[in-house]
Amino acid sequence: MNNNRYIAFGYSTRCNIKCEHCVASNEIIKNAKMELDTARTVISEMARSNVAGISFTAGEPFLYIDDICELVRLCEKNGIYSRIVTNGFWAKTREQSDIIVSRLKLFGLSQLRISYSRWHKKNIRQDNIINAAASCEKQDLDYFISFVTDFSEHDDPLEQFLRDNNLKYFPESLIYSGRAKEFERPEIFTDYYPNTCPMNPYLTPDLDMFACCDAGSQFTNTNFFYLGNHQNNSIDELFQKKETNALYNMIRTLGLSKMASSLGFRAREIVKYRKCELCEKLFNSPENLRSLKKRF
């Protein structure tokens, strides 16, 4: 059994904002939500299955703050590292932010991840980001700001804002999927990177599990990353499907670039793909997938 299992936990797909870049696939999103008792049972089973870290994500977890606090406490009780990914809507004032963050700290949250981008900025004030970060520092709660960017000059003022306020942040590449699928994609020309991926899985509120927590659920031509539903498989069985799949292991170790090369992609073509784009090119194509299964 793998002792380093991590998962993105989709308690609900409901969100209070509608960012243009979101990986949500449709304009009308089904607001699915897991039952609290179901979530408790699932996390307890994850603990028995050696899950070491859970990231509460999907929609906006803070819309169900009482439930999430209880689930965070359950993680802490079972020795599971817990993270919440949030847009920060709740940090409207420093006082309000302090109250919420102190509560999360009390319940045992390991880390808060705050999403920030020029698309978020249309819905969430920048002061909220400052308030949330300041409250985390006050409560000695680990945090970082996920700065989603297409690496264009349009984002320079946002990055400068983060620097000017001494905020901890990490640039995260925009994924051209879901609502961002139709975005204009600036041409890139990178070094010849391996393009490996750790592939942490994602559990939906409906208990479907996907091997990839980013755009994997969008690969509808092949359903390559779909592992199954927890109603039909145990958590350990679903993880084992991920851990024993030859192509998943190749993505983690060999990398997408060498896999693309094996299909005849030229090096000058490979360096023009972003990682998730190259992954989709390889695995959301029935023809390419068949060829890769024969090779690996």
Short mmCIF file of the C-alpha atoms (twelve columns), coordinates in Angstrom:
data_MODEL
# 
_entry.id   MODEL 
# 
loop_
_atom_site.group_PDB 
_atom_site.id 
_atom_site.type_symbol 
_atom_site.label_atom_id 
_atom_site.label_alt_id 
_atom_site.label_comp_id 
_atom_site.label_asym_id 
_atom_site.label_seq_id 
_atom_site.Cartn_x 
_atom_site.Cartn_y 
_atom_site.Cartn_z 
_atom_site.pdbx_PDB_model_num 
ATOM 1   C CA . MET A 1   0.000   0.000  0.000   1 
ATOM 2   C CA . ASN A 2   1.294   3.460  -0.899  1 
ATOM 3   C CA . ASN A 3   2.090   5.545  2.190   1 
ATOM 4   C CA . ASN A 4   2.087   8.879  0.337   1 
ATOM 5   C CA . ARG A 5   -1.450  9.254  -0.901  1 
ATOM 6   C CA . TYR A 6   -2.912  12.714 -1.419  1 
ATOM 7   C CA . ILE A 7   -6.282  13.759 -2.810  1 
ATOM 8   C CA . ALA A 8   -8.354  16.788 -3.791  1 
ATOM 9   C CA . PHE A 9   -11.676 16.479 -1.980  1 
ATOM 10  C CA . GLY A 10  -14.668 18.024 -3.737  1 
ATOM 11  C CA . TYR A 11  -17.210 18.535 -0.965  1 
ATOM 12  C CA . SER A 12  -19.367 20.751 -3.195  1 
ATOM 13  C CA . THR A 13  -19.233 22.232 -6.697  1 
ATOM 14  C CA . ARG A 14  -21.164 25.322 -5.584  1 
ATOM 15  C CA . CYS A 15  -19.297 28.628 -5.888  1 
ATOM 16  C CA . ASN A 16  -20.373 32.184 -5.121  1 
ATOM 17  C CA . ILE A 17  -18.477 33.726 -8.060  1 
ATOM 18  C CA . LYS A 18  -18.172 32.862 -11.746 1 
ATOM 19  C CA . CYS A 19  -14.638 33.423 -12.981 1 
ATOM 20  C CA . GLU A 20  -14.050 33.255 -16.730 1 
ATOM 21  C CA . HIS A 21  -10.973 31.055 -16.334 1 
ATOM 22  C CA . CYS A 22  -12.553 28.381 -14.118 1 
ATOM 23  C CA . VAL A 23  -12.126 24.764 -15.184 1 
ATOM 24  C CA . ALA A 24  -15.897 24.310 -14.678 1 
ATOM 25  C CA . SER A 25  -17.049 22.850 -17.967 1 
ATOM 26  C CA . ASN A 26  -20.373 24.559 -18.604 1 
ATOM 27  C CA . GLU A 27  -22.125 27.868 -18.158 1 
ATOM 28  C CA . ILE A 28  -24.770 26.120 -16.087 1 
ATOM 29  C CA . ILE A 29  -23.034 24.127 -13.370 1 
ATOM 30  C CA . LYS A 30  -24.731 21.399 -11.398 1 
ATOM 31  C CA . ASN A 31  -24.432 22.424 -7.745  1 
ATOM 32  C CA . ALA A 32  -23.672 19.032 -6.291  1 
ATOM 33  C CA . LYS A 33  -22.898 18.607 -2.606  1 
ATOM 34  C CA . MET A 34  -21.762 15.613 -0.607  1 
ATOM 35  C CA . GLU A 35  -23.731 14.694 2.500   1 
ATOM 36  C CA . LEU A 36  -21.807 15.517 5.668   1 
ATOM 37  C CA . ASP A 37  -22.210 11.991 7.047   1 
ATOM 38  C CA . THR A 38  -20.913 10.604 3.753   1 
ATOM 39  C CA . ALA A 39  -17.900 12.920 3.908   1 
ATOM 40  C CA . ARG A 40  -17.131 11.798 7.462   1 
ATOM 41  C CA . THR A 41  -17.275 8.154  6.419   1 
ATOM 42  C CA . VAL A 42  -15.113 8.759  3.345   1 
ATOM 43  C CA . ILE A 43  -12.412 10.604 5.307   1 
ATOM 44  C CA . SER A 44  -12.338 7.882  7.945   1 
ATOM 45  C CA . GLU A 45  -11.879 5.306  5.189   1 
ATOM 46  C CA . MET A 46  -9.168  7.464  3.623   1 
ATOM 47  C CA . ALA A 47  -7.337  7.456  6.961   1 
ATOM 48  C CA . ARG A 48  -7.427  3.651  7.006   1 
ATOM 49  C CA . SER A 49  -6.165  3.672  3.398   1 
ATOM 50  C CA . ASN A 50  -3.044  5.687  4.266   1 
ATOM 51  C CA . VAL A 51  -4.156  8.987  2.760   1 
ATOM 52  C CA . ALA A 52  -1.650  11.507 4.109   1 
ATOM 53  C CA . GLY A 53  -3.140  14.739 2.777   1 
ATOM 54  C CA . ILE A 54  -6.562  16.110 1.800   1 
ATOM 55  C CA . SER A 55  -7.146  19.376 -0.058  1 
ATOM 56  C CA . PHE A 56  -10.730 20.663 0.175   1 
ATOM 57  C CA . THR A 57  -11.456 22.224 -3.187  1 
ATOM 58  C CA . ALA A 58  -13.910 22.050 -6.137  1 
ATOM 59  C CA . GLY A 59  -16.465 24.826 -5.488  1 
ATOM 60  C CA . GLU A 60  -15.933 27.342 -2.663  1 
ATOM 61  C CA . PRO A 61  -15.491 25.324 0.573   1 
ATOM 62  C CA . PHE A 62  -16.172 28.336 2.825   1 
ATOM 63  C CA . LEU A 63  -19.814 28.339 1.721   1 
ATOM 64  C CA . TYR A 64  -20.101 25.354 4.083   1 
ATOM 65  C CA . ILE A 65  -17.696 26.564 6.748   1 
ATOM 66  C CA . ASP A 66  -19.295 24.637 9.636   1 
ATOM 67  C CA . ASP A 67  -19.136 21.352 7.714   1 
ATOM 68  C CA . ILE A 68  -15.582 21.984 6.518   1 
ATOM 69  C CA . CYS A 69  -14.411 22.802 10.048  1 
ATOM 70  C CA . GLU A 70  -15.789 19.493 11.241  1 
ATOM 71  C CA . LEU A 71  -14.062 17.638 8.394   1 
ATOM 72  C CA . VAL A 72  -10.789 19.442 9.088   1 
ATOM 73  C CA . ARG A 73  -11.048 18.355 12.725  1 
ATOM 74  C CA . LEU A 74  -11.603 14.780 11.581  1 
ATOM 75  C CA . CYS A 75  -8.466  15.033 9.425   1 
ATOM 76  C CA . GLU A 76  -6.480  16.326 12.393  1 
ATOM 77  C CA . LYS A 77  -7.793  13.521 14.575  1 
ATOM 78  C CA . ASN A 78  -6.592  10.967 12.010  1 
ATOM 79  C CA . GLY A 79  -3.212  12.577 11.398  1 
ATOM 80  C CA . ILE A 80  -4.113  13.757 7.876   1 
ATOM 81  C CA . TYR A 81  -2.609  16.982 6.524   1 
ATOM 82  C CA . SER A 82  -5.476  19.299 5.528   1 
ATOM 83  C CA . ARG A 83  -5.621  22.230 3.130   1 
ATOM 84  C CA . ILE A 84  -8.506  24.446 2.047   1 
ATOM 85  C CA . VAL A 85  -8.502  26.186 -1.341  1 
ATOM 86  C CA . THR A 86  -10.571 29.386 -1.250  1 
ATOM 87  C CA . ASN A 87  -11.278 32.559 -3.202  1 
ATOM 88  C CA . GLY A 88  -11.153 34.604 0.024   1 
ATOM 89  C CA . PHE A 89  -14.628 36.152 -0.244  1 
ATOM 90  C CA . TRP A 90  -15.091 35.795 3.520   1 
ATOM 91  C CA . ALA A 91  -12.127 38.032 4.482   1 
ATOM 92  C CA . LYS A 92  -13.935 41.340 3.946   1 
ATOM 93  C CA . THR A 93  -12.548 42.864 7.154   1 
ATOM 94  C CA . ARG A 94  -9.527  42.027 9.275   1 
ATOM 95  C CA . GLU A 95  -11.751 41.298 12.270  1 
ATOM 96  C CA . GLN A 96  -13.966 38.913 10.319  1 
ATOM 97  C CA . SER A 97  -10.935 37.237 8.811   1 
ATOM 98  C CA . ASP A 98  -9.270  36.822 12.225  1 
ATOM 99  C CA . ILE A 99  -12.356 35.096 13.625  1 
ATOM 100 C CA . ILE A 100 -12.576 32.598 10.770  1 
ATOM 101 C CA . VAL A 101 -8.864  31.821 10.569  1 
ATOM 102 C CA . SER A 102 -8.554  31.379 14.340  1 
ATOM 103 C CA . ARG A 103 -11.408 28.901 14.161  1 
ATOM 104 C CA . LEU A 104 -9.684  26.963 11.383  1 
ATOM 105 C CA . LYS A 105 -6.466  26.933 13.362  1 
ATOM 106 C CA . LEU A 106 -8.335  25.627 16.410  1 
ATOM 107 C CA . PHE A 107 -9.828  22.781 14.395  1 
ATOM 108 C CA . GLY A 108 -6.388  21.771 13.116  1 
ATOM 109 C CA . LEU A 109 -6.126  23.113 9.561   1 
ATOM 110 C CA . SER A 110 -2.627  22.610 8.156   1 
ATOM 111 C CA . GLN A 111 -2.640  25.163 5.338   1 
ATOM 112 C CA . LEU A 112 -4.832  27.760 3.640   1 
ATOM 113 C CA . ARG A 113 -4.443  28.267 -0.097  1 
ATOM 114 C CA . ILE A 114 -5.922  31.515 -1.432  1 
ATOM 115 C CA . SER A 115 -6.643  31.781 -5.164  1 
ATOM 116 C CA . TYR A 116 -5.803  35.092 -6.840  1 
ATOM 117 C CA . SER A 117 -5.837  36.231 -10.460 1 
ATOM 118 C CA . ARG A 118 -7.088  39.012 -12.681 1 
ATOM 119 C CA . TRP A 119 -10.250 36.946 -13.126 1 
ATOM 120 C CA . HIS A 120 -10.761 36.530 -9.376  1 
ATOM 121 C CA . LYS A 121 -10.077 40.249 -8.952  1 
ATOM 122 C CA . LYS A 122 -13.275 41.085 -10.846 1 
ATOM 123 C CA . ASN A 123 -15.241 39.436 -8.036  1 
ATOM 124 C CA . ILE A 124 -13.052 39.589 -4.917  1 
ATOM 125 C CA . ARG A 125 -11.410 42.745 -3.526  1 
ATOM 126 C CA . GLN A 126 -7.639  42.688 -3.201  1 
ATOM 127 C CA . ASP A 127 -8.039  43.779 0.425   1 
ATOM 128 C CA . ASN A 128 -9.577  40.360 1.107   1 
ATOM 129 C CA . ILE A 129 -6.322  38.715 0.067   1 
ATOM 130 C CA . ILE A 130 -4.339  40.958 2.410   1 
ATOM 131 C CA . ASN A 131 -6.766  40.318 5.279   1 
ATOM 132 C CA . ALA A 132 -6.700  36.546 4.865   1 
ATOM 133 C CA . ALA A 133 -2.904  36.432 4.678   1 
ATOM 134 C CA . ALA A 134 -2.504  38.718 7.690   1 
ATOM 135 C CA . SER A 135 -4.865  36.563 9.745   1 
ATOM 136 C CA . CYS A 136 -2.896  33.448 8.837   1 
ATOM 137 C CA . GLU A 137 0.336   35.107 9.963   1 
ATOM 138 C CA . LYS A 138 -1.316  36.259 13.184  1 
ATOM 139 C CA . GLN A 139 -2.540  32.733 13.948  1 
ATOM 140 C CA . ASP A 140 0.696   31.107 12.746  1 
ATOM 141 C CA . LEU A 141 -1.261  29.185 10.123  1 
ATOM 142 C CA . ASP A 142 0.669   28.215 7.003   1 
ATOM 143 C CA . TYR A 143 -0.698  29.803 3.838   1 
ATOM 144 C CA . PHE A 144 0.195   30.659 0.282   1 
ATOM 145 C CA . ILE A 145 -1.474  32.537 -2.530  1 
ATOM 146 C CA . SER A 146 -2.024  30.616 -5.740  1 
ATOM 147 C CA . PHE A 147 -1.379  33.306 -8.354  1 
ATOM 148 C CA . VAL A 148 -3.114  31.989 -11.498 1 
ATOM 149 C CA . THR A 149 -1.571  33.585 -14.572 1 
ATOM 150 C CA . ASP A 150 -1.132  33.224 -18.318 1 
ATOM 151 C CA . PHE A 151 2.291   34.854 -17.847 1 
ATOM 152 C CA . SER A 152 1.318   37.884 -19.901 1 
ATOM 153 C CA . GLU A 153 2.141   41.504 -19.089 1 
ATOM 154 C CA . HIS A 154 -1.493  41.958 -18.031 1 
ATOM 155 C CA . ASP A 155 -0.613  40.219 -14.782 1 
ATOM 156 C CA . ASP A 156 2.418   42.368 -13.918 1 
ATOM 157 C CA . PRO A 157 0.406   44.770 -11.697 1 
ATOM 158 C CA . LEU A 158 -1.112  41.838 -9.804  1 
ATOM 159 C CA . GLU A 159 2.254   40.277 -9.133  1 
ATOM 160 C CA . GLN A 160 3.594   43.642 -8.055  1 
ATOM 161 C CA . PHE A 161 0.683   43.936 -5.617  1 
ATOM 162 C CA . LEU A 162 1.703   40.619 -4.060  1 
ATOM 163 C CA . ARG A 163 5.331   41.731 -3.826  1 
ATOM 164 C CA . ASP A 164 4.485   45.173 -2.403  1 
ATOM 165 C CA . ASN A 165 2.460   43.553 0.377   1 
ATOM 166 C CA . ASN A 166 5.075   40.888 1.142   1 
ATOM 167 C CA . LEU A 167 2.617   38.089 0.477   1 
ATOM 168 C CA . LYS A 168 3.703   34.482 0.009   1 
ATOM 169 C CA . TYR A 169 2.658   33.377 -3.462  1 
ATOM 170 C CA . PHE A 170 3.336   30.795 -6.116  1 
ATOM 171 C CA . PRO A 171 2.602   31.384 -9.832  1 
ATOM 172 C CA . GLU A 172 0.227   28.753 -11.159 1 
ATOM 173 C CA . SER A 173 -0.182  28.335 -14.893 1 
ATOM 174 C CA . LEU A 174 -3.643  28.960 -16.318 1 
ATOM 175 C CA . ILE A 175 -5.227  25.722 -17.534 1 
ATOM 176 C CA . TYR A 176 -6.953  26.193 -20.872 1 
ATOM 177 C CA . SER A 177 -9.904  23.978 -20.050 1 
ATOM 178 C CA . GLY A 178 -13.497 24.463 -18.946 1 
ATOM 179 C CA . ARG A 179 -14.456 28.114 -19.309 1 
ATOM 180 C CA . ALA A 180 -10.903 28.986 -20.335 1 
ATOM 181 C CA . LYS A 181 -10.950 26.539 -23.237 1 
ATOM 182 C CA . GLU A 182 -11.820 29.272 -25.720 1 
ATOM 183 C CA . PHE A 183 -9.253  31.775 -24.426 1 
ATOM 184 C CA . GLU A 184 -6.687  32.987 -26.915 1 
ATOM 185 C CA . ARG A 185 -3.487  31.078 -26.201 1 
ATOM 186 C CA . PRO A 186 -0.275  33.062 -26.527 1 
ATOM 187 C CA . GLU A 187 2.359   31.069 -28.366 1 
ATOM 188 C CA . ILE A 188 5.012   29.664 -26.088 1 
ATOM 189 C CA . PHE A 189 8.430   28.198 -26.741 1 
ATOM 190 C CA . THR A 190 9.862   26.450 -23.699 1 
ATOM 191 C CA . ASP A 191 12.920  24.381 -22.977 1 
ATOM 192 C CA . TYR A 192 12.527  20.641 -23.533 1 
ATOM 193 C CA . TYR A 193 11.125  19.744 -20.116 1 
ATOM 194 C CA . PRO A 194 10.188  16.149 -19.150 1 
ATOM 195 C CA . ASN A 195 6.659   17.346 -18.232 1 
ATOM 196 C CA . THR A 196 6.136   14.876 -15.424 1 
ATOM 197 C CA . CYS A 197 3.113   15.263 -13.143 1 
ATOM 198 C CA . PRO A 198 2.445   13.948 -9.601  1 
ATOM 199 C CA . MET A 199 -1.209  13.340 -10.525 1 
ATOM 200 C CA . ASN A 200 -3.022  13.696 -7.221  1 
ATOM 201 C CA . PRO A 201 -6.556  12.337 -7.673  1 
ATOM 202 C CA . TYR A 202 -9.837  14.215 -7.296  1 
ATOM 203 C CA . LEU A 203 -12.997 12.955 -5.588  1 
ATOM 204 C CA . THR A 204 -16.229 14.647 -6.708  1 
ATOM 205 C CA . PRO A 205 -19.271 15.282 -4.480  1 
ATOM 206 C CA . ASP A 206 -20.950 12.409 -6.357  1 
ATOM 207 C CA . LEU A 207 -18.066 10.131 -5.272  1 
ATOM 208 C CA . ASP A 208 -16.545 9.772  -8.743  1 
ATOM 209 C CA . MET A 209 -12.748 9.646  -8.578  1 
ATOM 210 C CA . PHE A 210 -10.381 10.890 -11.271 1 
ATOM 211 C CA . ALA A 211 -6.647  10.210 -11.364 1 
ATOM 212 C CA . CYS A 212 -5.885  13.887 -12.057 1 
ATOM 213 C CA . CYS A 213 -7.092  16.814 -9.948  1 
ATOM 214 C CA . ASP A 214 -6.713  19.470 -12.663 1 
ATOM 215 C CA . ALA A 215 -8.397  19.024 -16.055 1 
ATOM 216 C CA . GLY A 216 -8.608  15.225 -16.039 1 
ATOM 217 C CA . SER A 217 -12.399 15.187 -15.674 1 
ATOM 218 C CA . GLN A 218 -12.598 17.169 -18.938 1 
ATOM 219 C CA . PHE A 219 -11.141 14.362 -21.073 1 
ATOM 220 C CA . THR A 220 -14.584 13.265 -22.230 1 
ATOM 221 C CA . ASN A 221 -13.435 11.699 -25.517 1 
ATOM 222 C CA . THR A 222 -11.635 8.892  -23.688 1 
ATOM 223 C CA . ASN A 223 -12.434 9.261  -19.940 1 
ATOM 224 C CA . PHE A 224 -8.779  8.315  -19.531 1 
ATOM 225 C CA . PHE A 225 -8.470  9.601  -15.965 1 
ATOM 226 C CA . TYR A 226 -11.751 8.186  -14.620 1 
ATOM 227 C CA . LEU A 227 -11.087 5.604  -11.895 1 
ATOM 228 C CA . GLY A 228 -14.624 4.723  -10.819 1 
ATOM 229 C CA . ASN A 229 -17.203 5.580  -8.189  1 
ATOM 230 C CA . HIS A 230 -16.736 5.023  -4.474  1 
ATOM 231 C CA . GLN A 231 -20.189 3.449  -4.255  1 
ATOM 232 C CA . ASN A 232 -18.799 0.566  -6.310  1 
ATOM 233 C CA . ASN A 233 -15.172 0.546  -5.158  1 
ATOM 234 C CA . SER A 234 -13.401 1.117  -1.877  1 
ATOM 235 C CA . ILE A 235 -11.073 4.105  -1.509  1 
ATOM 236 C CA . ASP A 236 -8.096  1.750  -1.434  1 
ATOM 237 C CA . GLU A 237 -9.252  0.010  -4.631  1 
ATOM 238 C CA . LEU A 238 -9.591  3.338  -6.423  1 
ATOM 239 C CA . PHE A 239 -6.109  4.401  -5.348  1 
ATOM 240 C CA . GLN A 240 -4.718  1.044  -6.419  1 
ATOM 241 C CA . LYS A 241 -6.209  1.555  -9.886  1 
ATOM 242 C CA . LYS A 242 -4.300  4.820  -10.090 1 
ATOM 243 C CA . GLU A 243 -1.078  3.388  -8.707  1 
ATOM 244 C CA . THR A 244 -0.987  0.300  -10.929 1 
ATOM 245 C CA . ASN A 245 -1.955  1.915  -14.251 1 
ATOM 246 C CA . ALA A 246 1.110   1.750  -16.536 1 
ATOM 247 C CA . LEU A 247 0.371   5.003  -18.392 1 
ATOM 248 C CA . TYR A 248 -0.297  6.965  -15.187 1 
ATOM 249 C CA . ASN A 249 3.066   5.758  -13.886 1 
ATOM 250 C CA . MET A 250 4.738   6.849  -17.127 1 
ATOM 251 C CA . ILE A 251 3.272   10.349 -16.717 1 
ATOM 252 C CA . ARG A 252 4.718   10.524 -13.208 1 
ATOM 253 C CA . THR A 253 8.155   9.149  -14.063 1 
ATOM 254 C CA . LEU A 254 8.988   9.234  -17.783 1 
ATOM 255 C CA . GLY A 255 7.010   12.376 -18.528 1 
ATOM 256 C CA . LEU A 256 4.716   13.565 -21.292 1 
ATOM 257 C CA . SER A 257 7.483   14.847 -23.572 1 
ATOM 258 C CA . LYS A 258 9.086   11.433 -24.083 1 
ATOM 259 C CA . MET A 259 5.677   9.844  -24.486 1 
ATOM 260 C CA . ALA A 260 4.814   12.385 -27.177 1 
ATOM 261 C CA . SER A 261 8.143   11.758 -28.856 1 
ATOM 262 C CA . SER A 262 7.393   8.028  -28.948 1 
ATOM 263 C CA . LEU A 263 4.275   8.853  -30.997 1 
ATOM 264 C CA . GLY A 264 6.313   10.805 -33.527 1 
ATOM 265 C CA . PHE A 265 5.877   14.342 -32.178 1 
ATOM 266 C CA . ARG A 266 8.875   16.409 -33.222 1 
ATOM 267 C CA . ALA A 267 10.892  18.134 -30.498 1 
ATOM 268 C CA . ARG A 268 10.174  21.564 -31.981 1 
ATOM 269 C CA . GLU A 269 6.445   20.773 -31.678 1 
ATOM 270 C CA . ILE A 270 6.624   19.439 -28.117 1 
ATOM 271 C CA . VAL A 271 8.240   22.624 -26.768 1 
ATOM 272 C CA . LYS A 272 5.244   24.649 -27.952 1 
ATOM 273 C CA . TYR A 273 2.806   22.833 -25.664 1 
ATOM 274 C CA . ARG A 274 1.878   23.663 -22.107 1 
ATOM 275 C CA . LYS A 275 1.916   20.572 -19.897 1 
ATOM 276 C CA . CYS A 276 -1.857  20.128 -19.567 1 
ATOM 277 C CA . GLU A 277 -2.315  20.832 -23.290 1 
ATOM 278 C CA . LEU A 278 0.192   18.133 -24.188 1 
ATOM 279 C CA . CYS A 279 -1.531  15.748 -21.798 1 
ATOM 280 C CA . GLU A 280 -4.876  16.385 -23.493 1 
ATOM 281 C CA . LYS A 281 -3.307  15.933 -26.923 1 
ATOM 282 C CA . LEU A 282 -2.008  12.514 -25.910 1 
ATOM 283 C CA . PHE A 283 -4.786  11.126 -23.744 1 
ATOM 284 C CA . ASN A 284 -8.027  12.714 -24.927 1 
ATOM 285 C CA . SER A 285 -7.430  11.330 -28.410 1 
ATOM 286 C CA . PRO A 286 -8.680  7.727  -28.822 1 
ATOM 287 C CA . GLU A 287 -6.102  7.132  -31.564 1 
ATOM 288 C CA . ASN A 288 -3.145  8.415  -29.532 1 
ATOM 289 C CA . LEU A 289 -4.340  6.567  -26.439 1 
ATOM 290 C CA . ARG A 290 -4.501  3.266  -28.331 1 
ATOM 291 C CA . SER A 291 -0.972  3.806  -29.620 1 
ATOM 292 C CA . LEU A 292 0.382   4.645  -26.176 1 
ATOM 293 C CA . LYS A 293 -1.218  1.559  -24.635 1 
ATOM 294 C CA . LYS A 294 0.613   -0.580 -27.195 1 
ATOM 295 C CA . ARG A 295 3.949   1.129  -26.491 1 
ATOM 296 C CA . PHE A 296 3.748   1.190  -22.697 1 
# 
